[in-house]
Amino acid sequence: MDYIRDYTMYAAVFGMFSFSWFGWAQERPRASWRKYLGIASGLALLVCLVGVYLSINNWSKPSALNDNTSLTAYSVTVYTEFIVAGVGAFLFLRRNKKEYVAPWIALVVGVHFTGLVSVFKDPGLYVLAALLVAVSIAAIVIGPRLNVATSAITGIGAGTVLLIYAIIGLARYLAWYYVLDI
């Protein structure tokens, strides 16, 4: 990935979605987990806000999405993700299988990152995709065994993975800005 603005947007977007997943993890976790979920949520929000600030300050810098082909591929991937995730969630809810909604969403989000690798020229998104798919599968197995909601496990796993990627985005920005000084 060659664009400094995209690094800052990784921090902003992944931080925001990490914050959201940690919020979803609040559905029937163990009571002792709540304070850690709160701390993780606060950290994710902080990283998100730093990413937003840096994104605004670097808005005039180039982005992979400045290219029309990349923007189109990005838009198609994201809209497809929303539709597939929404239809699947609707069907799970309709069949009274709400415990599968959060893992389904994480699975679809994970898969969608494979479509974004070529947009951002970032093979690290393959790893992100694999981790989110693994989280979605693990949640279905681990949640019932721990007697917690599958969304608690999905939210903790997805929130953690996305927070790590948000922090990596900040680190890449700092390396680019301060070390490479381009």
Short mmCIF file of N, CA and C in Angstrom, two decimals:
data_model
loop_
_atom_site.label_atom_id
_atom_site.label_comp_id
_atom_site.label_asym_id
_atom_site.label_seq_id
_atom_site.Cartn_x
_atom_site.Cartn_y
_atom_site.Cartn_z
N MET A 1 0.86 -1.18 0.00
CA MET A 1 0.00 0.00 0.00
C MET A 1 0.90 1.23 0.00
N ASP A 2 0.60 2.16 -0.89
CA ASP A 2 1.49 3.29 -1.11
C ASP A 2 0.94 4.63 -0.66
N TYR A 3 -0.20 4.67 -0.03
CA TYR A 3 -0.84 5.94 0.22
C TYR A 3 -1.00 6.21 1.71
N ILE A 4 -0.43 7.32 2.15
CA ILE A 4 -0.46 7.68 3.57
C ILE A 4 -1.89 7.88 4.07
N ARG A 5 -2.75 8.46 3.25
CA ARG A 5 -4.13 8.68 3.68
C ARG A 5 -4.83 7.35 3.95
N ASP A 6 -4.51 6.32 3.19
CA ASP A 6 -5.14 5.02 3.41
C ASP A 6 -4.69 4.42 4.74
N TYR A 7 -3.47 4.68 5.16
CA TYR A 7 -3.02 4.20 6.47
C TYR A 7 -3.86 4.85 7.58
N THR A 8 -4.10 6.15 7.45
CA THR A 8 -4.89 6.84 8.47
C THR A 8 -6.34 6.36 8.45
N MET A 9 -6.84 6.07 7.26
CA MET A 9 -8.21 5.56 7.17
C MET A 9 -8.33 4.15 7.75
N TYR A 10 -7.27 3.35 7.63
CA TYR A 10 -7.26 2.03 8.29
C TYR A 10 -7.50 2.24 9.78
N ALA A 11 -6.76 3.18 10.37
CA ALA A 11 -6.90 3.44 11.80
C ALA A 11 -8.32 3.90 12.13
N ALA A 12 -8.85 4.81 11.33
CA ALA A 12 -10.19 5.34 11.59
C ALA A 12 -11.27 4.28 11.40
N VAL A 13 -11.26 3.61 10.27
CA VAL A 13 -12.34 2.67 9.95
C VAL A 13 -12.23 1.40 10.79
N PHE A 14 -11.03 0.81 10.85
CA PHE A 14 -10.89 -0.41 11.65
C PHE A 14 -11.12 -0.11 13.13
N GLY A 15 -10.69 1.08 13.59
CA GLY A 15 -10.95 1.47 14.97
C GLY A 15 -12.43 1.60 15.25
N MET A 16 -13.17 2.21 14.32
CA MET A 16 -14.61 2.37 14.50
C MET A 16 -15.31 1.00 14.55
N PHE A 17 -14.95 0.12 13.62
CA PHE A 17 -15.62 -1.18 13.61
C PHE A 17 -15.17 -2.05 14.78
N SER A 18 -13.94 -1.88 15.24
CA SER A 18 -13.51 -2.58 16.45
C SER A 18 -14.38 -2.14 17.63
N PHE A 19 -14.57 -0.84 17.76
CA PHE A 19 -15.44 -0.27 18.80
C PHE A 19 -16.84 -0.88 18.72
N SER A 20 -17.36 -1.00 17.51
CA SER A 20 -18.70 -1.57 17.30
C SER A 20 -18.76 -3.04 17.71
N TRP A 21 -17.74 -3.80 17.33
CA TRP A 21 -17.72 -5.23 17.68
C TRP A 21 -17.60 -5.42 19.19
N PHE A 22 -16.78 -4.60 19.86
CA PHE A 22 -16.69 -4.71 21.32
C PHE A 22 -18.03 -4.36 21.96
N GLY A 23 -18.78 -3.46 21.34
CA GLY A 23 -20.12 -3.17 21.83
C GLY A 23 -21.05 -4.36 21.67
N TRP A 24 -20.98 -5.02 20.52
CA TRP A 24 -21.82 -6.19 20.29
C TRP A 24 -21.43 -7.32 21.24
N ALA A 25 -20.18 -7.36 21.66
CA ALA A 25 -19.72 -8.38 22.60
C ALA A 25 -20.39 -8.25 23.96
N GLN A 26 -21.06 -7.13 24.21
CA GLN A 26 -21.74 -6.92 25.49
C GLN A 26 -23.03 -7.75 25.63
N GLU A 27 -23.41 -8.47 24.57
CA GLU A 27 -24.59 -9.32 24.66
C GLU A 27 -24.22 -10.63 25.36
N ARG A 28 -24.56 -10.70 26.59
CA ARG A 28 -24.40 -11.90 27.43
C ARG A 28 -22.97 -12.47 27.49
N PRO A 29 -21.98 -11.60 27.82
CA PRO A 29 -20.65 -12.14 28.10
C PRO A 29 -20.61 -12.56 29.58
N ARG A 30 -19.54 -13.11 30.01
CA ARG A 30 -19.36 -13.33 31.44
C ARG A 30 -19.23 -11.97 32.11
N ALA A 31 -19.77 -11.87 33.31
CA ALA A 31 -19.76 -10.58 34.02
C ALA A 31 -18.34 -10.06 34.21
N SER A 32 -17.40 -10.93 34.45
CA SER A 32 -16.02 -10.51 34.69
C SER A 32 -15.35 -9.94 33.44
N TRP A 33 -15.94 -10.16 32.28
CA TRP A 33 -15.36 -9.66 31.03
C TRP A 33 -15.74 -8.21 30.75
N ARG A 34 -16.80 -7.72 31.40
CA ARG A 34 -17.37 -6.42 31.03
C ARG A 34 -16.38 -5.27 31.15
N LYS A 35 -15.62 -5.22 32.24
CA LYS A 35 -14.68 -4.09 32.39
C LYS A 35 -13.61 -4.13 31.30
N TYR A 36 -13.18 -5.32 30.90
CA TYR A 36 -12.18 -5.43 29.84
C TYR A 36 -12.78 -5.05 28.49
N LEU A 37 -14.03 -5.39 28.29
CA LEU A 37 -14.71 -4.97 27.06
C LEU A 37 -14.82 -3.44 27.02
N GLY A 38 -15.09 -2.85 28.18
CA GLY A 38 -15.16 -1.39 28.25
C GLY A 38 -13.81 -0.74 27.94
N ILE A 39 -12.75 -1.30 28.49
CA ILE A 39 -11.41 -0.78 28.23
C ILE A 39 -11.06 -0.93 26.75
N ALA A 40 -11.35 -2.10 26.20
CA ALA A 40 -11.06 -2.35 24.77
C ALA A 40 -11.88 -1.41 23.89
N SER A 41 -13.14 -1.19 24.25
CA SER A 41 -13.97 -0.25 23.50
C SER A 41 -13.39 1.15 23.53
N GLY A 42 -12.95 1.58 24.70
CA GLY A 42 -12.36 2.91 24.83
C GLY A 42 -11.09 3.05 24.01
N LEU A 43 -10.26 2.02 24.02
CA LEU A 43 -9.03 2.04 23.23
C LEU A 43 -9.35 2.09 21.73
N ALA A 44 -10.33 1.28 21.31
CA ALA A 44 -10.73 1.27 19.89
C ALA A 44 -11.25 2.64 19.47
N LEU A 45 -12.06 3.25 20.32
CA LEU A 45 -12.59 4.59 20.01
C LEU A 45 -11.46 5.61 19.92
N LEU A 46 -10.50 5.52 20.82
CA LEU A 46 -9.36 6.44 20.81
C LEU A 46 -8.56 6.29 19.51
N VAL A 47 -8.27 5.06 19.12
CA VAL A 47 -7.53 4.82 17.88
C VAL A 47 -8.34 5.34 16.69
N CYS A 48 -9.64 5.10 16.71
CA CYS A 48 -10.52 5.60 15.65
C CYS A 48 -10.43 7.13 15.55
N LEU A 49 -10.54 7.80 16.67
CA LEU A 49 -10.53 9.27 16.65
C LEU A 49 -9.18 9.83 16.21
N VAL A 50 -8.10 9.19 16.61
CA VAL A 50 -6.78 9.61 16.13
C VAL A 50 -6.72 9.41 14.61
N GLY A 51 -7.24 8.27 14.15
CA GLY A 51 -7.27 8.00 12.71
C GLY A 51 -8.11 9.02 11.96
N VAL A 52 -9.25 9.41 12.53
CA VAL A 52 -10.09 10.43 11.89
C VAL A 52 -9.34 11.75 11.81
N TYR A 53 -8.72 12.15 12.91
CA TYR A 53 -7.95 13.39 12.93
C TYR A 53 -6.85 13.38 11.86
N LEU A 54 -6.09 12.28 11.82
CA LEU A 54 -5.01 12.17 10.83
C LEU A 54 -5.55 12.11 9.41
N SER A 55 -6.68 11.47 9.23
CA SER A 55 -7.29 11.39 7.90
C SER A 55 -7.70 12.78 7.41
N ILE A 56 -8.30 13.54 8.29
CA ILE A 56 -8.71 14.90 7.93
C ILE A 56 -7.48 15.74 7.57
N ASN A 57 -6.42 15.59 8.35
CA ASN A 57 -5.21 16.37 8.10
C ASN A 57 -4.46 15.92 6.86
N ASN A 58 -4.75 14.73 6.37
CA ASN A 58 -4.07 14.20 5.18
C ASN A 58 -5.04 13.98 4.02
N TRP A 59 -6.19 14.64 4.09
CA TRP A 59 -7.23 14.40 3.08
C TRP A 59 -6.79 14.77 1.67
N SER A 60 -5.91 15.72 1.56
CA SER A 60 -5.47 16.13 0.22
C SER A 60 -4.43 15.18 -0.36
N LYS A 61 -3.95 14.24 0.44
CA LYS A 61 -2.96 13.27 -0.04
C LYS A 61 -3.68 12.23 -0.92
N PRO A 62 -2.95 11.60 -1.81
CA PRO A 62 -3.55 10.58 -2.68
C PRO A 62 -4.03 9.35 -1.89
N SER A 63 -4.98 8.66 -2.48
CA SER A 63 -5.54 7.43 -1.91
C SER A 63 -5.69 6.42 -3.05
N ALA A 64 -5.67 5.16 -2.70
CA ALA A 64 -5.94 4.13 -3.71
C ALA A 64 -7.31 4.34 -4.32
N LEU A 65 -8.21 4.95 -3.58
CA LEU A 65 -9.58 5.16 -4.07
C LEU A 65 -9.70 6.35 -5.00
N ASN A 66 -8.62 7.08 -5.23
CA ASN A 66 -8.66 8.17 -6.21
C ASN A 66 -8.79 7.63 -7.63
N ASP A 67 -8.35 6.42 -7.84
CA ASP A 67 -8.46 5.77 -9.15
C ASP A 67 -9.89 5.25 -9.32
N ASN A 68 -10.53 5.59 -10.42
CA ASN A 68 -11.93 5.19 -10.64
C ASN A 68 -12.13 3.69 -10.63
N THR A 69 -11.20 2.94 -11.19
CA THR A 69 -11.32 1.48 -11.21
C THR A 69 -11.29 0.93 -9.79
N SER A 70 -10.37 1.42 -8.98
CA SER A 70 -10.27 0.99 -7.58
C SER A 70 -11.51 1.39 -6.80
N LEU A 71 -11.98 2.61 -7.01
CA LEU A 71 -13.18 3.08 -6.31
C LEU A 71 -14.39 2.23 -6.68
N THR A 72 -14.51 1.88 -7.93
CA THR A 72 -15.63 1.03 -8.37
C THR A 72 -15.53 -0.35 -7.74
N ALA A 73 -14.35 -0.94 -7.76
CA ALA A 73 -14.16 -2.26 -7.15
C ALA A 73 -14.45 -2.21 -5.65
N TYR A 74 -14.01 -1.14 -5.01
CA TYR A 74 -14.27 -0.96 -3.58
C TYR A 74 -15.78 -0.87 -3.32
N SER A 75 -16.45 -0.02 -4.08
CA SER A 75 -17.89 0.18 -3.90
C SER A 75 -18.68 -1.11 -4.12
N VAL A 76 -18.36 -1.82 -5.18
CA VAL A 76 -19.06 -3.08 -5.47
C VAL A 76 -18.84 -4.07 -4.34
N THR A 77 -17.60 -4.16 -3.86
CA THR A 77 -17.27 -5.10 -2.77
C THR A 77 -18.04 -4.75 -1.50
N VAL A 78 -18.04 -3.49 -1.13
CA VAL A 78 -18.69 -3.06 0.11
C VAL A 78 -20.21 -3.20 0.01
N TYR A 79 -20.81 -2.78 -1.11
CA TYR A 79 -22.26 -2.91 -1.25
C TYR A 79 -22.68 -4.38 -1.27
N THR A 80 -21.90 -5.21 -1.93
CA THR A 80 -22.20 -6.65 -1.94
C THR A 80 -22.13 -7.21 -0.53
N GLU A 81 -21.10 -6.80 0.22
CA GLU A 81 -20.96 -7.24 1.61
C GLU A 81 -22.21 -6.88 2.41
N PHE A 82 -22.65 -5.63 2.33
CA PHE A 82 -23.83 -5.20 3.09
C PHE A 82 -25.06 -6.01 2.72
N ILE A 83 -25.26 -6.24 1.44
CA ILE A 83 -26.45 -6.97 1.00
C ILE A 83 -26.39 -8.42 1.48
N VAL A 84 -25.27 -9.09 1.25
CA VAL A 84 -25.14 -10.50 1.66
C VAL A 84 -25.26 -10.63 3.17
N ALA A 85 -24.60 -9.75 3.91
CA ALA A 85 -24.67 -9.80 5.37
C ALA A 85 -26.10 -9.56 5.85
N GLY A 86 -26.75 -8.57 5.27
CA GLY A 86 -28.13 -8.24 5.68
C GLY A 86 -29.12 -9.34 5.36
N VAL A 87 -29.02 -9.90 4.17
CA VAL A 87 -29.94 -10.98 3.78
C VAL A 87 -29.71 -12.19 4.69
N GLY A 88 -28.46 -12.54 4.92
CA GLY A 88 -28.17 -13.68 5.80
C GLY A 88 -28.68 -13.44 7.21
N ALA A 89 -28.45 -12.26 7.75
CA ALA A 89 -28.91 -11.93 9.10
C ALA A 89 -30.44 -12.01 9.16
N PHE A 90 -31.09 -11.46 8.15
CA PHE A 90 -32.56 -11.52 8.09
C PHE A 90 -33.04 -12.97 8.12
N LEU A 91 -32.41 -13.82 7.32
CA LEU A 91 -32.82 -15.22 7.25
C LEU A 91 -32.58 -15.94 8.58
N PHE A 92 -31.45 -15.67 9.22
CA PHE A 92 -31.20 -16.29 10.53
C PHE A 92 -32.23 -15.83 11.55
N LEU A 93 -32.55 -14.55 11.56
CA LEU A 93 -33.55 -14.04 12.50
C LEU A 93 -34.93 -14.62 12.21
N ARG A 94 -35.25 -14.71 10.97
CA ARG A 94 -36.55 -15.25 10.55
C ARG A 94 -36.71 -16.71 10.98
N ARG A 95 -35.60 -17.44 10.99
CA ARG A 95 -35.62 -18.86 11.38
C ARG A 95 -35.34 -19.05 12.87
N ASN A 96 -35.36 -17.95 13.61
CA ASN A 96 -35.16 -17.98 15.06
C ASN A 96 -33.77 -18.53 15.44
N LYS A 97 -32.77 -18.16 14.68
CA LYS A 97 -31.39 -18.59 14.90
C LYS A 97 -30.50 -17.37 15.12
N LYS A 98 -30.90 -16.47 16.02
CA LYS A 98 -30.18 -15.21 16.21
C LYS A 98 -28.74 -15.42 16.66
N GLU A 99 -28.43 -16.57 17.25
CA GLU A 99 -27.07 -16.83 17.70
C GLU A 99 -26.07 -16.92 16.55
N TYR A 100 -26.57 -17.05 15.33
CA TYR A 100 -25.69 -17.13 14.16
C TYR A 100 -25.50 -15.78 13.45
N VAL A 101 -26.21 -14.75 13.88
CA VAL A 101 -26.13 -13.46 13.19
C VAL A 101 -24.74 -12.84 13.30
N ALA A 102 -24.22 -12.70 14.50
CA ALA A 102 -22.90 -12.08 14.66
C ALA A 102 -21.80 -12.88 13.95
N PRO A 103 -21.75 -14.22 14.12
CA PRO A 103 -20.73 -14.96 13.37
C PRO A 103 -20.91 -14.82 11.85
N TRP A 104 -22.15 -14.78 11.38
CA TRP A 104 -22.39 -14.61 9.95
C TRP A 104 -21.84 -13.28 9.45
N ILE A 105 -22.13 -12.22 10.20
CA ILE A 105 -21.64 -10.90 9.81
C ILE A 105 -20.11 -10.90 9.78
N ALA A 106 -19.48 -11.49 10.80
CA ALA A 106 -18.01 -11.55 10.83
C ALA A 106 -17.47 -12.35 9.66
N LEU A 107 -18.14 -13.42 9.31
CA LEU A 107 -17.72 -14.24 8.17
C LEU A 107 -17.77 -13.42 6.87
N VAL A 108 -18.88 -12.74 6.66
CA VAL A 108 -19.04 -11.94 5.43
C VAL A 108 -18.03 -10.80 5.40
N VAL A 109 -17.84 -10.14 6.52
CA VAL A 109 -16.85 -9.06 6.59
C VAL A 109 -15.47 -9.61 6.28
N GLY A 110 -15.15 -10.76 6.86
CA GLY A 110 -13.85 -11.37 6.57
C GLY A 110 -13.66 -11.65 5.10
N VAL A 111 -14.65 -12.28 4.50
CA VAL A 111 -14.54 -12.63 3.08
C VAL A 111 -14.42 -11.37 2.22
N HIS A 112 -15.11 -10.31 2.60
CA HIS A 112 -15.07 -9.09 1.78
C HIS A 112 -13.66 -8.49 1.70
N PHE A 113 -12.84 -8.73 2.72
CA PHE A 113 -11.49 -8.19 2.68
C PHE A 113 -10.64 -8.82 1.58
N THR A 114 -10.98 -10.03 1.17
CA THR A 114 -10.22 -10.62 0.05
C THR A 114 -10.45 -9.82 -1.23
N GLY A 115 -11.63 -9.24 -1.37
CA GLY A 115 -11.92 -8.41 -2.53
C GLY A 115 -11.26 -7.05 -2.49
N LEU A 116 -10.79 -6.66 -1.31
CA LEU A 116 -10.16 -5.35 -1.18
C LEU A 116 -8.63 -5.40 -1.30
N VAL A 117 -8.08 -6.61 -1.33
CA VAL A 117 -6.63 -6.74 -1.46
C VAL A 117 -6.13 -6.04 -2.72
N SER A 118 -6.81 -6.29 -3.84
CA SER A 118 -6.37 -5.69 -5.10
C SER A 118 -6.65 -4.18 -5.14
N VAL A 119 -7.64 -3.73 -4.41
CA VAL A 119 -7.95 -2.29 -4.38
C VAL A 119 -6.83 -1.53 -3.69
N PHE A 120 -6.43 -2.02 -2.51
CA PHE A 120 -5.43 -1.30 -1.72
C PHE A 120 -4.01 -1.84 -1.91
N LYS A 121 -3.87 -2.88 -2.71
CA LYS A 121 -2.55 -3.49 -2.93
C LYS A 121 -1.92 -3.87 -1.59
N ASP A 122 -2.73 -4.48 -0.74
CA ASP A 122 -2.30 -4.81 0.62
C ASP A 122 -2.60 -6.28 0.91
N PRO A 123 -1.62 -7.17 0.72
CA PRO A 123 -1.85 -8.59 0.98
C PRO A 123 -2.11 -8.90 2.45
N GLY A 124 -1.82 -7.96 3.32
CA GLY A 124 -2.14 -8.14 4.74
C GLY A 124 -3.64 -8.29 4.97
N LEU A 125 -4.43 -7.82 4.03
CA LEU A 125 -5.88 -7.97 4.16
C LEU A 125 -6.30 -9.43 4.02
N TYR A 126 -5.49 -10.27 3.38
CA TYR A 126 -5.77 -11.71 3.36
C TYR A 126 -5.71 -12.29 4.77
N VAL A 127 -4.73 -11.84 5.53
CA VAL A 127 -4.59 -12.31 6.91
C VAL A 127 -5.79 -11.84 7.73
N LEU A 128 -6.17 -10.57 7.55
CA LEU A 128 -7.34 -10.04 8.25
C LEU A 128 -8.58 -10.87 7.90
N ALA A 129 -8.75 -11.18 6.63
CA ALA A 129 -9.88 -11.99 6.19
C ALA A 129 -9.88 -13.35 6.88
N ALA A 130 -8.74 -14.01 6.87
CA ALA A 130 -8.64 -15.34 7.48
C ALA A 130 -8.93 -15.29 8.98
N LEU A 131 -8.43 -14.27 9.64
CA LEU A 131 -8.67 -14.15 11.09
C LEU A 131 -10.15 -13.94 11.40
N LEU A 132 -10.82 -13.10 10.62
CA LEU A 132 -12.25 -12.86 10.87
C LEU A 132 -13.08 -14.10 10.55
N VAL A 133 -12.72 -14.84 9.52
CA VAL A 133 -13.42 -16.08 9.22
C VAL A 133 -13.20 -17.06 10.37
N ALA A 134 -11.97 -17.15 10.87
CA ALA A 134 -11.68 -18.05 11.99
C ALA A 134 -12.47 -17.65 13.23
N VAL A 135 -12.58 -16.35 13.49
CA VAL A 135 -13.36 -15.85 14.63
C VAL A 135 -14.82 -16.30 14.49
N SER A 136 -15.37 -16.17 13.30
CA SER A 136 -16.78 -16.51 13.09
C SER A 136 -17.03 -17.99 13.37
N ILE A 137 -16.11 -18.84 12.96
CA ILE A 137 -16.25 -20.28 13.19
C ILE A 137 -16.04 -20.61 14.67
N ALA A 138 -15.00 -20.02 15.25
CA ALA A 138 -14.69 -20.28 16.66
C ALA A 138 -15.83 -19.85 17.57
N ALA A 139 -16.49 -18.75 17.25
CA ALA A 139 -17.58 -18.25 18.10
C ALA A 139 -18.71 -19.26 18.22
N ILE A 140 -19.00 -19.95 17.13
CA ILE A 140 -20.09 -20.93 17.13
C ILE A 140 -19.74 -22.12 18.01
N VAL A 141 -18.46 -22.44 18.08
CA VAL A 141 -18.01 -23.57 18.89
C VAL A 141 -17.81 -23.15 20.35
N ILE A 142 -17.15 -22.01 20.55
CA ILE A 142 -16.75 -21.60 21.90
C ILE A 142 -17.89 -21.01 22.71
N GLY A 143 -18.74 -20.19 22.08
CA GLY A 143 -19.83 -19.53 22.81
C GLY A 143 -20.67 -20.49 23.64
N PRO A 144 -21.24 -21.53 23.03
CA PRO A 144 -22.06 -22.47 23.81
C PRO A 144 -21.26 -23.20 24.90
N ARG A 145 -20.01 -23.50 24.62
CA ARG A 145 -19.19 -24.21 25.62
C ARG A 145 -18.93 -23.34 26.84
N LEU A 146 -18.81 -22.03 26.63
CA LEU A 146 -18.58 -21.11 27.74
C LEU A 146 -19.89 -20.57 28.32
N ASN A 147 -21.00 -20.97 27.73
CA ASN A 147 -22.32 -20.51 28.15
C ASN A 147 -22.44 -18.98 28.06
N VAL A 148 -21.94 -18.45 26.95
CA VAL A 148 -22.08 -17.03 26.65
C VAL A 148 -22.65 -16.92 25.24
N ALA A 149 -23.12 -15.75 24.91
CA ALA A 149 -23.67 -15.53 23.57
C ALA A 149 -22.56 -15.67 22.53
N THR A 150 -22.91 -16.23 21.38
CA THR A 150 -21.93 -16.30 20.30
C THR A 150 -21.48 -14.90 19.89
N SER A 151 -22.35 -13.91 20.06
CA SER A 151 -21.98 -12.54 19.73
C SER A 151 -20.91 -12.01 20.68
N ALA A 152 -20.87 -12.52 21.91
CA ALA A 152 -19.83 -12.11 22.85
C ALA A 152 -18.47 -12.57 22.34
N ILE A 153 -18.40 -13.82 21.93
CA ILE A 153 -17.14 -14.35 21.41
C ILE A 153 -16.80 -13.70 20.07
N THR A 154 -17.79 -13.58 19.20
CA THR A 154 -17.54 -12.93 17.90
C THR A 154 -17.07 -11.50 18.10
N GLY A 155 -17.74 -10.77 18.97
CA GLY A 155 -17.39 -9.37 19.20
C GLY A 155 -16.00 -9.20 19.78
N ILE A 156 -15.64 -10.06 20.73
CA ILE A 156 -14.30 -10.00 21.31
C ILE A 156 -13.25 -10.32 20.25
N GLY A 157 -13.48 -11.39 19.50
CA GLY A 157 -12.51 -11.79 18.48
C GLY A 157 -12.39 -10.77 17.37
N ALA A 158 -13.52 -10.38 16.78
CA ALA A 158 -13.49 -9.42 15.67
C ALA A 158 -13.00 -8.05 16.15
N GLY A 159 -13.44 -7.64 17.33
CA GLY A 159 -12.99 -6.36 17.88
C GLY A 159 -11.48 -6.33 18.09
N THR A 160 -10.95 -7.42 18.61
CA THR A 160 -9.51 -7.51 18.85
C THR A 160 -8.72 -7.48 17.54
N VAL A 161 -9.14 -8.29 16.58
CA VAL A 161 -8.45 -8.34 15.29
C VAL A 161 -8.48 -6.98 14.60
N LEU A 162 -9.64 -6.34 14.59
CA LEU A 162 -9.76 -5.04 13.94
C LEU A 162 -8.98 -3.95 14.69
N LEU A 163 -8.94 -4.05 16.01
CA LEU A 163 -8.16 -3.09 16.78
C LEU A 163 -6.67 -3.24 16.45
N ILE A 164 -6.20 -4.46 16.34
CA ILE A 164 -4.80 -4.69 15.96
C ILE A 164 -4.52 -4.08 14.59
N TYR A 165 -5.44 -4.29 13.65
CA TYR A 165 -5.23 -3.72 12.31
C TYR A 165 -5.33 -2.20 12.31
N ALA A 166 -6.15 -1.64 13.17
CA ALA A 166 -6.22 -0.18 13.29
C ALA A 166 -4.89 0.36 13.83
N ILE A 167 -4.34 -0.31 14.82
CA ILE A 167 -3.05 0.10 15.38
C ILE A 167 -1.94 -0.07 14.35
N ILE A 168 -2.01 -1.15 13.58
CA ILE A 168 -1.03 -1.34 12.49
C ILE A 168 -1.13 -0.19 11.49
N GLY A 169 -2.35 0.24 11.19
CA GLY A 169 -2.53 1.40 10.30
C GLY A 169 -1.83 2.63 10.85
N LEU A 170 -2.00 2.88 12.16
CA LEU A 170 -1.30 4.02 12.78
C LEU A 170 0.21 3.84 12.72
N ALA A 171 0.66 2.63 12.99
CA ALA A 171 2.11 2.37 12.95
C ALA A 171 2.66 2.58 11.54
N ARG A 172 1.92 2.14 10.55
CA ARG A 172 2.36 2.33 9.16
C ARG A 172 2.40 3.82 8.81
N TYR A 173 1.41 4.56 9.28
CA TYR A 173 1.41 6.01 9.06
C TYR A 173 2.64 6.63 9.71
N LEU A 174 2.89 6.28 10.97
CA LEU A 174 4.04 6.85 11.69
C LEU A 174 5.35 6.47 11.02
N ALA A 175 5.46 5.23 10.57
CA ALA A 175 6.68 4.80 9.87
C ALA A 175 6.85 5.59 8.57
N TRP A 176 5.77 5.77 7.86
CA TRP A 176 5.83 6.51 6.60
C TRP A 176 6.16 7.97 6.87
N TYR A 177 5.46 8.56 7.83
CA TYR A 177 5.59 9.99 8.06
C TYR A 177 6.90 10.37 8.73
N TYR A 178 7.28 9.62 9.76
CA TYR A 178 8.45 10.01 10.55
C TYR A 178 9.74 9.32 10.09
N VAL A 179 9.65 8.08 9.69
CA VAL A 179 10.87 7.35 9.32
C VAL A 179 11.23 7.61 7.86
N LEU A 180 10.25 7.44 6.98
CA LEU A 180 10.53 7.62 5.56
C LEU A 180 10.58 9.09 5.19
N ASP A 181 9.83 9.92 5.95
CA ASP A 181 9.82 11.37 5.74
C ASP A 181 9.68 11.75 4.28
N ILE A 182 8.70 11.13 3.64
CA ILE A 182 8.46 11.40 2.21
C ILE A 182 7.51 12.57 2.06
#
